[in-house]
């Protein structure tokens, strides 16, 4: 595929052609040789989408909430992307479809793009492929991208680092408030949702969360105070309150300058990761060559220490 | 501590002073600013020690076998180092002493140096600190260094990459042969030991292992065929056979040129790791500076792609 084809694919994605979007995500997800060309072609169009992360334990109603949020954003005529990241699955593209039943309402809506992704990719998973997919959806004209991931360990922290706003779901009676405090979730949540609020214990769960938040590090007046919202997502109850909380957080991010700061940190992280990968590749190229082999031989022979060898290697790299 | 003090410490370690050896290991293990100076000071004396890795599930008798091997090597008047690596422990130095009871026979023997190490160090654990400690023991005049680690996941593969010869222990009736095949242990073992061979099922375990080995990738005649040795380490039975198998493997490594090849690969790995760390540090230094921040701002603004930003960053690094 030539650069001209990449440009054509980007143009078709921007016209709302779902297949072109899917093809671009596949290209970046698999780190194809075209990754750089695709990224360059997308750049003029990125930076518009609001990225909202959703996380929580299995069974709290993430998919249902995601679907309800899609409906709410579509009612405003916003274009919506959904990335469902399964950190435990090695499969991508068609993964998680069993959980996507609620999303079927949106499957024929050309204003919604839904993609399941495996995070256990060969290149480091979520950390690698999700930001690339986000960039595609952003450039394709999504106003909002919802990144949904099962809250298992590191994945939710990674989602938080990618999202502008992180929504953490809990359900009553699951001890989630306590779990959340343990797992460091309190620090990453911008909005808490107690879903299935028609069940016993919903008020208690909300109180627990507020209590936990009050016990956490004191937030100054100009910092964001995460609200706790109760929903019954399956019936759409409370979803307007969630959207209002998300909007409020977004406005705060913009007004406080935090949105720009977050995006700069993410960009710096990405530049750094690309630079380190490039340097590793250059070193890797040297492995086949004679310099590293010769240096290794001298270290084994005891007449060169590995630090001096590394110095020599770096001189070889950078000239 | 000045370079002269490092040289004095190395001299004392070479004289067999256990405290000096311990101090040097602590210095390299904690990646002190002296790490490079210590490494340089050790270089003239390294490359003599035979490194033997021992691994296996909890309860197979690793400590007992290690102690029996120490006795056998001491009977030949060889100096022996023991590194007991606990991949699950964040503690070092005094860790694992509960398991070291069998080693107490050797505790007052100046020809034996025993050290427990935690692998979960702040710098990546086994991969980092064990080779450094090996270098100290090698330079301090150990003829043999035994690296003992609990066979949990990645740790045993790492041990194999550090050792000249890897000994894998199994016990009868633990289904270890099957587990070994699953975990890829068959590929890393140079010598198999069925310990506790006085128990029921020892012959079966040995047969299972031989069968598994025969099913594995076919080995050509000039390749090493891992022997399966039965022992009752607690009574010293079979230990001579183990030592003979270890010696045979060592002779094969030398004669086939594999020993030199292994050591070259290890040296190349280490040089590469040092070089990548140095480059990462240079990039890290840039994070505080204006270049990366400016590049990140331009990427956020959409007028620079992250790949071109990384190129610019690397130019800044290498000039």
XYZ file of C-alpha atoms in Angstrom:
638
model
C 0.000 0.000 0.000
C 1.453 3.331 -1.025
C 1.187 6.629 0.823
C -1.468 7.738 -1.684
C -3.585 4.745 -0.669
C -3.190 5.670 2.984
C -4.375 9.192 2.216
C -7.367 7.785 0.325
C -8.188 5.495 3.240
C -8.042 8.424 5.672
C -10.326 10.448 3.385
C -12.840 7.601 3.283
C -12.669 7.214 7.075
C -13.365 10.931 7.429
C -16.364 10.511 5.141
C -17.735 8.124 7.733
C -16.981 4.861 5.960
C -16.824 2.300 8.749
C -14.767 -0.181 6.721
C -12.048 2.388 6.147
C -11.965 3.171 9.874
C -11.670 -0.529 10.637
C -8.892 -0.976 8.114
C -6.919 1.929 9.578
C -7.283 0.578 13.109
C -6.072 -2.813 11.935
C -3.067 -1.159 10.316
C -2.019 0.750 13.428
C -2.961 -2.007 15.834
C -0.681 -4.474 14.140
C 2.143 -1.956 13.903
C 2.325 -2.526 10.176
C 5.184 -0.913 8.264
C 2.606 1.718 7.351
C 2.103 2.811 10.943
C 4.197 5.911 10.525
C 2.573 6.862 7.227
C -0.888 6.361 8.717
C -0.025 8.425 11.789
C 1.312 11.259 9.655
C -1.805 11.170 7.455
C -4.084 11.328 10.513
C -2.282 14.171 12.294
C -4.043 17.115 10.621
C -7.378 15.817 11.866
C -6.701 14.821 15.467
C -7.233 16.628 18.757
C -10.993 17.124 18.611
C -12.390 13.972 20.253
C -13.228 13.825 23.933
C -11.851 10.566 25.276
C -13.873 9.030 28.094
C -12.608 5.915 29.857
C -15.060 3.506 31.537
C -13.810 0.885 33.925
C -15.113 -1.320 36.716
C -15.272 -4.920 37.884
C -17.004 -7.575 35.767
C -20.774 -7.423 36.229
C -21.147 -3.773 37.207
C -22.817 -2.954 33.885
C -20.085 -1.380 31.808
C -21.497 -2.399 28.421
C -25.004 -1.314 29.392
C -23.719 2.037 30.614
C -21.596 2.472 27.502
C -24.621 1.780 25.301
C -26.748 4.265 27.289
C -24.044 6.920 26.959
C -23.849 6.309 23.211
C -27.607 6.893 23.012
C -27.274 10.127 25.011
C -24.433 11.495 22.879
C -26.195 10.461 19.672
C -29.276 12.385 20.819
C -27.042 15.468 20.639
C -26.027 14.410 17.130
C -22.429 13.782 18.182
C -20.401 11.099 16.413
C -19.343 8.428 18.859
C -16.557 5.831 18.843
C -16.457 2.886 21.218
C -13.311 0.912 21.961
C -13.996 -2.156 24.083
C -10.651 -3.307 25.411
C -10.394 -6.771 26.886
C -7.094 -7.068 28.692
C -7.461 -10.812 29.076
C -8.165 -11.596 25.464
C -5.541 -12.284 22.848
C -8.191 -11.712 20.193
C -9.164 -8.482 18.600
C -11.702 -7.157 16.125
C -14.485 -9.587 16.831
C -13.748 -10.102 20.501
C -16.258 -9.390 23.232
C -19.183 -9.552 20.854
C -21.059 -11.614 23.406
C -21.056 -8.598 25.656
C -21.967 -6.275 22.871
C -25.620 -7.266 22.658
C -26.701 -3.931 24.106
C -24.653 -2.199 21.461
C -26.655 -3.775 18.680
C -29.100 -0.866 18.827
C -26.212 1.204 17.517
C -24.788 -1.306 15.070
C -26.594 0.141 12.079
C -26.070 3.775 13.094
C -23.433 5.320 10.829
C -22.705 7.907 13.539
C -21.330 5.187 15.827
C -18.168 3.159 15.363
C -17.709 0.155 17.656
C -14.488 -1.802 17.910
C -13.359 -4.557 20.229
C -9.675 -4.741 20.910
C -7.469 -7.252 22.577
C -4.912 -5.579 24.723
C -2.561 -8.504 24.939
C -1.017 -7.706 21.619
C 2.492 -8.601 20.662
C 3.630 -5.069 21.190
C 2.637 -4.455 24.766
C -1.122 -4.290 24.595
C -3.260 -1.420 25.712
C -0.307 0.875 26.080
C 0.469 0.466 22.432
C -2.611 -0.187 20.370
C -5.326 1.773 22.171
C -3.801 5.239 21.659
C -3.272 4.400 17.993
C -6.907 3.342 17.615
C -8.013 6.488 19.478
C -6.131 8.598 16.982
C -7.914 6.901 14.075
C -11.363 7.471 15.623
C -10.466 11.064 16.490
C -9.309 11.783 12.935
C -12.358 9.989 11.523
C -14.491 12.668 13.119
C -15.678 11.108 16.360
C -16.691 13.812 18.814
C -16.581 11.392 21.721
C -14.658 8.139 22.103
C -15.657 5.790 24.924
C -12.902 3.386 25.979
C -14.412 0.566 27.987
C -12.181 -1.871 29.821
C -12.623 -4.497 32.492
C -11.090 -3.242 35.686
C -8.315 -5.710 36.141
C -5.131 -4.416 37.635
C -2.981 -2.295 35.431
C -5.440 -1.951 32.550
C -7.669 0.563 34.289
C -4.747 2.733 35.255
C -3.626 2.660 31.628
C -7.127 3.644 30.490
C -7.038 6.567 32.887
C -3.755 7.726 31.425
C -5.279 7.689 27.924
C -8.641 9.234 28.772
C -9.468 12.873 29.342
C -12.143 11.779 31.792
C -12.250 8.452 33.631
C -15.560 7.039 34.799
C -15.418 4.267 37.381
C -18.467 2.055 37.800
C -19.375 0.174 40.937
C -22.455 -1.845 41.864
C -24.127 -2.071 45.268
C -23.092 -4.805 47.634
C -19.968 -5.763 45.783
C -17.682 -4.117 48.286
C -16.425 -2.098 45.375
C -15.889 1.057 47.369
C -13.408 -0.718 49.584
C -11.844 -2.492 46.620
C -11.606 0.801 44.796
C -9.738 2.390 47.665
C -7.350 -0.556 47.814
C -6.657 -0.635 44.130
C -5.898 3.044 43.848
C -9.055 3.615 41.810
C -10.014 6.618 43.898
C -7.068 8.466 42.420
C -7.942 7.759 38.804
C -11.721 8.316 38.868
C -13.053 11.662 37.684
C -16.674 10.490 37.941
C -18.036 7.614 40.019
C -21.181 5.793 38.942
C -23.080 3.499 41.277
C -24.991 1.430 38.753
C -27.884 -0.938 39.484
C -29.008 1.689 41.963
C -32.414 -0.011 42.258
C -30.711 -2.722 44.290
C -30.270 -2.749 48.040
C -27.167 -1.042 49.218
C -26.887 1.559 46.467
C -27.105 4.475 48.877
C -24.596 2.771 51.154
C -22.197 2.232 48.252
C -22.491 5.916 47.280
C -21.923 6.974 50.906
C -18.915 4.644 51.163
C -17.392 6.145 48.063
C -17.942 9.715 49.246
C -16.465 8.787 52.607
C -13.437 7.192 50.954
C -12.975 10.263 48.798
C -13.114 12.518 51.864
C -10.443 10.354 53.525
C -8.131 10.563 50.535
C -5.607 13.262 49.976
C -7.207 16.624 50.542
C -8.169 18.365 47.348
C -7.774 22.096 47.133
C -10.673 24.247 45.974
C -9.337 24.553 42.434
C -9.043 20.772 42.073
C -11.703 18.491 40.683
C -14.040 16.871 43.203
C -15.209 13.543 41.699
C -19.008 13.347 41.902
C -20.830 10.099 42.710
C -23.815 9.488 40.432
C -26.434 6.747 40.803
C -27.813 5.020 37.722
C -29.937 2.140 36.519
C -28.282 2.011 33.130
C -30.476 -0.821 31.851
C -33.463 1.541 32.127
C -31.527 4.667 31.198
C -32.098 6.143 34.656
C -29.494 8.636 35.807
C -27.674 8.653 32.471
C -28.424 12.354 31.989
C -26.742 13.006 35.330
C -23.698 11.021 34.185
C -23.502 12.989 30.950
C -23.849 16.224 32.923
C -20.993 15.151 35.207
C -18.845 14.229 32.188
C -19.559 17.593 30.553
C -18.787 19.432 33.770
C -15.459 17.624 34.081
C -14.636 18.376 30.476
C -15.403 22.071 30.978
C -13.209 22.068 34.085
C -10.366 20.389 32.160
C -10.538 23.066 29.482
C -10.930 26.018 31.835
C -8.147 24.892 34.185
C -5.706 24.141 31.380
C -5.518 20.525 32.551
C -6.766 19.142 29.238
C -3.850 20.659 27.381
C -1.440 19.552 30.117
C -2.763 15.959 30.005
C -2.464 15.830 26.247
C 1.068 17.205 26.357
C 2.115 14.530 28.834
C 0.560 11.849 26.619
C 2.335 13.243 23.563
C 5.651 13.377 25.421
C 5.145 9.768 26.541
C 4.463 8.695 22.983
C 7.432 10.569 21.505
C 9.666 9.053 24.165
C 8.353 5.547 23.489
C 8.922 5.928 19.746
C 12.442 7.284 20.325
C 13.376 4.430 22.653
C 11.954 1.883 20.192
C 13.961 3.443 17.376
C 17.151 3.310 19.449
C 16.492 -0.301 20.381
C 16.074 -1.103 16.714
C 19.340 0.574 15.847
C 21.060 -1.451 18.550
C 19.278 -4.531 17.259
C 20.649 -3.851 13.803
C 24.090 -3.827 15.339
C 23.588 -7.292 16.810
C 23.934 -8.827 13.415
C 26.947 -6.674 12.720
C 30.507 -7.000 13.857
C 30.761 -4.174 16.409
C 28.588 -5.596 19.183
C 29.975 -9.072 18.609
C 33.526 -7.812 18.820
C 32.737 -5.821 21.964
C 31.073 -8.845 23.555
C 34.105 -10.955 22.768
C 36.396 -8.449 24.462
C 34.129 -8.348 27.533
C 34.171 -12.156 27.725
C 37.939 -12.054 27.376
C 38.087 -9.676 30.328
C 39.943 -6.864 28.589
C 36.929 -4.548 28.323
C 34.236 -3.761 30.862
C 30.608 -3.751 29.683
C 30.162 -0.048 30.463
C 33.016 0.993 28.212
C 31.654 -1.420 25.609
C 28.249 0.285 25.849
C 29.943 3.677 25.426
C 31.631 2.450 22.259
C 28.369 0.969 21.020
C 26.565 4.269 21.547
C 29.313 6.146 19.704
C 28.766 3.721 16.847
C 25.030 4.386 16.950
C 25.053 8.092 17.045
C 27.599 8.938 14.405
C 33.941 5.711 48.474
C 36.742 6.451 46.063
C 38.028 4.228 43.262
C 41.026 3.344 45.446
C 38.648 2.000 48.096
C 36.873 -0.087 45.472
C 40.210 -1.563 44.401
C 41.039 -2.343 48.049
C 37.652 -3.983 48.521
C 38.181 -6.136 45.422
C 41.629 -7.131 46.698
C 40.153 -8.156 50.052
C 37.384 -10.121 48.326
C 40.016 -11.932 46.285
C 41.827 -12.783 49.503
C 38.699 -14.616 50.531
C 37.307 -12.070 52.955
C 33.582 -12.802 53.063
C 32.650 -9.349 54.330
C 34.333 -7.706 51.359
C 32.465 -10.028 48.994
C 29.188 -9.160 50.717
C 29.916 -5.454 50.523
C 30.674 -5.670 46.796
C 27.475 -7.593 46.113
C 25.484 -4.995 48.040
C 27.103 -2.264 45.968
C 26.281 -3.843 42.618
C 22.883 -5.130 43.717
C 21.680 -1.685 44.656
C 23.081 -0.147 41.495
C 25.030 2.322 43.570
C 26.839 5.128 41.765
C 29.913 2.929 42.201
C 28.486 0.144 40.047
C 30.591 1.076 37.054
C 33.752 1.482 39.109
C 33.166 -1.872 40.806
C 32.504 -3.591 37.475
C 35.684 -2.159 35.978
C 37.697 -3.232 39.025
C 36.321 -6.783 38.822
C 36.864 -7.269 35.081
C 40.469 -8.519 35.164
C 39.434 -11.410 37.400
C 36.230 -12.688 35.826
C 35.528 -15.533 33.433
C 36.764 -18.451 35.505
C 33.708 -19.530 37.491
C 31.392 -22.257 36.273
C 27.840 -21.030 36.754
C 25.304 -23.734 37.552
C 21.613 -22.878 37.822
C 19.265 -24.990 39.955
C 15.536 -24.641 39.633
C 12.372 -26.565 40.414
C 9.021 -26.301 42.154
C 8.810 -25.633 45.888
C 9.422 -28.805 47.878
C 11.532 -30.724 45.369
C 14.624 -30.327 47.534
C 16.573 -27.529 45.915
C 18.300 -26.356 49.088
C 19.200 -29.897 50.084
C 20.588 -30.607 46.638
C 22.506 -27.332 46.609
C 24.049 -28.179 49.989
C 25.013 -31.657 48.771
C 26.617 -30.213 45.651
C 28.565 -27.723 47.765
C 29.916 -30.645 49.802
C 30.897 -32.482 46.630
C 32.699 -29.504 45.091
C 34.394 -28.682 48.401
C 35.688 -32.259 48.530
C 37.589 -31.361 45.355
C 38.903 -28.262 47.121
C 37.015 -25.938 44.789
C 35.783 -22.576 46.062
C 32.008 -22.401 45.840
C 29.551 -19.511 45.757
C 25.826 -19.933 46.313
C 23.245 -17.372 45.241
C 19.773 -18.204 46.499
C 17.344 -16.089 44.505
C 13.803 -15.727 45.756
C 11.715 -14.171 43.009
C 8.813 -13.567 45.369
C 10.738 -11.787 48.072
C 11.362 -8.075 48.172
C 14.076 -8.735 50.748
C 17.668 -9.509 50.145
C 20.753 -10.390 52.104
C 19.143 -12.198 54.992
C 16.233 -13.605 53.055
C 15.505 -17.311 52.809
C 17.511 -18.110 55.904
C 14.756 -20.414 57.057
C 15.506 -22.601 54.057
C 19.218 -22.347 54.555
C 19.373 -24.730 57.493
C 21.102 -27.366 55.378
C 23.655 -24.807 54.362
C 24.749 -24.242 57.938
C 27.281 -27.045 57.556
C 29.042 -24.720 55.160
C 28.492 -21.479 57.030
C 31.878 -21.553 58.742
C 33.748 -22.811 55.676
C 35.806 -19.950 54.233
C 35.777 -21.742 50.856
C 32.028 -21.214 50.557
C 30.190 -17.934 50.099
C 26.411 -18.008 50.516
C 24.125 -15.140 49.652
C 20.364 -14.802 49.490
C 19.022 -12.351 46.994
C 15.622 -10.889 46.381
C 14.901 -10.662 42.717
C 12.122 -8.127 42.993
C 14.536 -5.264 43.180
C 13.810 -1.796 41.997
C 15.804 -2.328 38.849
C 14.099 -5.321 37.360
C 15.154 -8.090 39.665
C 16.969 -11.211 38.658
C 17.797 -9.867 35.242
C 19.701 -7.040 36.811
C 21.212 -8.015 40.124
C 22.060 -11.686 39.687
C 24.610 -11.256 36.882
C 26.258 -8.485 38.884
C 26.490 -10.719 41.958
C 27.813 -13.563 39.782
C 30.583 -11.299 38.566
C 31.600 -10.491 42.146
C 31.741 -14.162 43.132
C 33.613 -15.032 39.949
C 36.213 -12.317 40.553
C 36.440 -13.281 44.230
C 37.825 -16.626 43.089
C 34.831 -18.950 43.185
C 35.436 -21.933 40.936
C 31.746 -22.823 40.925
C 28.713 -20.627 41.549
C 25.384 -22.306 42.202
C 22.354 -20.119 41.489
C 19.295 -21.578 43.145
C 15.846 -20.226 42.370
C 12.275 -21.318 42.929
C 10.815 -22.367 39.640
C 8.113 -19.800 39.236
C 7.429 -18.594 35.760
C 9.953 -16.320 34.211
C 12.594 -16.635 36.937
C 13.766 -20.084 35.880
C 14.133 -19.059 32.276
C 16.202 -16.098 33.438
C 18.381 -18.391 35.547
C 18.953 -20.569 32.519
C 20.078 -17.576 30.514
C 22.632 -16.716 33.192
C 23.915 -20.207 33.880
C 26.386 -22.247 31.870
C 24.551 -25.370 32.973
C 20.946 -25.519 34.170
C 19.831 -28.280 36.475
C 16.091 -28.835 36.827
C 14.844 -30.757 39.850
C 11.616 -32.677 40.000
C 10.167 -34.958 42.684
C 8.144 -38.129 42.160
C 4.389 -37.871 42.022
C 4.236 -34.141 41.627
C 3.305 -34.298 37.980
C 6.418 -32.279 37.419
C 7.309 -33.922 34.140
C 4.048 -32.774 32.624
C 4.355 -29.360 34.235
C 7.906 -29.121 32.958
C 6.812 -29.798 29.421
C 4.080 -27.199 29.690
C 6.288 -24.542 31.151
C 8.997 -24.909 28.545
C 11.393 -26.322 31.129
C 12.426 -29.141 28.833
C 14.130 -26.613 26.634
C 16.152 -24.997 29.398
C 17.307 -28.071 31.337
C 20.800 -29.410 30.684
C 20.534 -31.958 33.487
C 17.363 -33.342 35.060
C 17.399 -34.582 38.630
C 14.589 -36.701 40.052
C 15.123 -36.070 43.754
C 13.519 -38.001 46.627
C 14.042 -41.054 44.455
C 13.321 -43.318 47.432
C 9.675 -42.408 47.062
C 7.098 -44.206 44.962
C 6.928 -43.019 41.419
C 10.570 -42.001 41.008
C 11.177 -44.411 38.136
C 7.926 -43.293 36.545
C 8.944 -39.632 36.832
C 12.310 -40.393 35.224
C 10.596 -42.351 32.423
C 8.101 -39.518 31.907
C 10.921 -37.009 31.582
C 12.863 -39.183 29.122
C 9.681 -39.703 27.133
C 8.959 -35.971 27.075
C 12.515 -35.283 25.969
C 12.176 -37.810 23.155
C 8.988 -36.079 22.026
C 10.597 -32.674 21.989
C 12.425 -31.213 19.074
C 14.849 -33.744 17.683
C 18.402 -33.168 18.786
C 21.188 -33.868 16.356
C 24.097 -36.055 17.396
C 26.362 -33.105 18.138
C 23.800 -31.555 20.449
C 23.567 -32.120 24.161
C 21.228 -34.856 25.347
C 20.012 -33.920 28.852
C 20.527 -36.866 31.183
C 18.001 -37.748 33.899
C 19.666 -38.538 37.236
C 17.964 -39.939 40.335
C 18.996 -38.709 43.793
C 18.128 -38.775 47.448
C 19.885 -35.528 48.192
C 19.114 -35.633 51.917
C 21.277 -38.768 52.158
C 23.761 -37.689 49.515
C 22.703 -40.553 47.227
C 23.233 -39.946 43.542
C 25.049 -36.651 44.075
C 28.226 -38.051 42.492
C 26.167 -38.878 39.404
C 24.839 -35.318 39.329
C 28.353 -33.896 39.604
C 29.502 -36.236 36.841
C 26.633 -35.061 34.623
C 27.469 -31.421 35.379
C 31.144 -32.034 34.564
C 30.230 -33.815 31.356
C 28.017 -30.937 30.282
C 30.757 -28.456 31.116
C 33.289 -30.429 29.057
C 30.810 -30.544 26.168
C 30.253 -26.777 26.424
C 33.988 -26.151 26.219
C 34.695 -28.674 23.469
C 31.782 -27.573 21.292
C 32.546 -23.887 21.640
C 29.092 -23.351 23.174
C 30.500 -21.982 26.427
C 32.211 -19.154 24.627
C 29.133 -18.559 22.464
C 26.842 -18.454 25.534
C 29.121 -16.017 27.293
C 29.314 -13.805 24.222
C 25.530 -13.679 24.000
C 25.327 -12.802 27.694
C 27.929 -10.074 27.276
C 26.124 -8.683 24.236
C 22.854 -8.686 26.221
C 24.492 -6.821 29.056
C 26.169 -4.248 26.802
C 22.852 -3.700 25.053
C 20.994 -3.291 28.353
C 23.544 -0.757 29.599
C 23.386 1.158 26.320
C 19.576 1.275 26.339
C 19.571 2.388 29.982
C 22.040 5.152 29.164
C 19.895 6.313 26.255
C 16.770 6.256 28.398
C 18.540 8.385 30.953
C 19.540 10.882 28.308
C 15.910 11.050 27.151
C 14.816 11.366 30.780
C 17.145 14.326 31.173
C 15.402 15.906 28.221
C 11.980 15.591 29.883
C 12.845 18.360 32.249
C 14.159 20.436 29.388
C 12.380 22.460 26.767
C 12.898 20.301 23.656
C 10.593 17.393 24.510
C 7.997 19.762 25.953
C 8.047 21.890 22.825
C 7.786 18.818 20.595
C 4.884 17.477 22.662
C 3.094 20.820 22.324
C 3.464 20.711 18.562
C 2.152 17.140 18.434
C -0.868 18.157 20.536
C -1.389 21.116 18.217
C -1.429 18.709 15.283
C 1.375 20.349 13.301
C 3.934 17.611 14.025
C 3.543 13.855 14.047
C 5.065 11.904 16.948
C 7.481 10.037 14.677
C 9.029 13.224 13.330
C 9.105 14.516 16.906
C 10.995 11.389 17.968
C 13.446 11.919 15.090
C 14.098 15.455 16.291
C 14.467 14.245 19.853
C 17.030 11.660 18.777
C 18.983 14.260 16.832
C 19.055 16.316 20.008
C 20.323 13.287 21.930
C 23.063 12.229 19.665
C 24.754 15.500 18.848
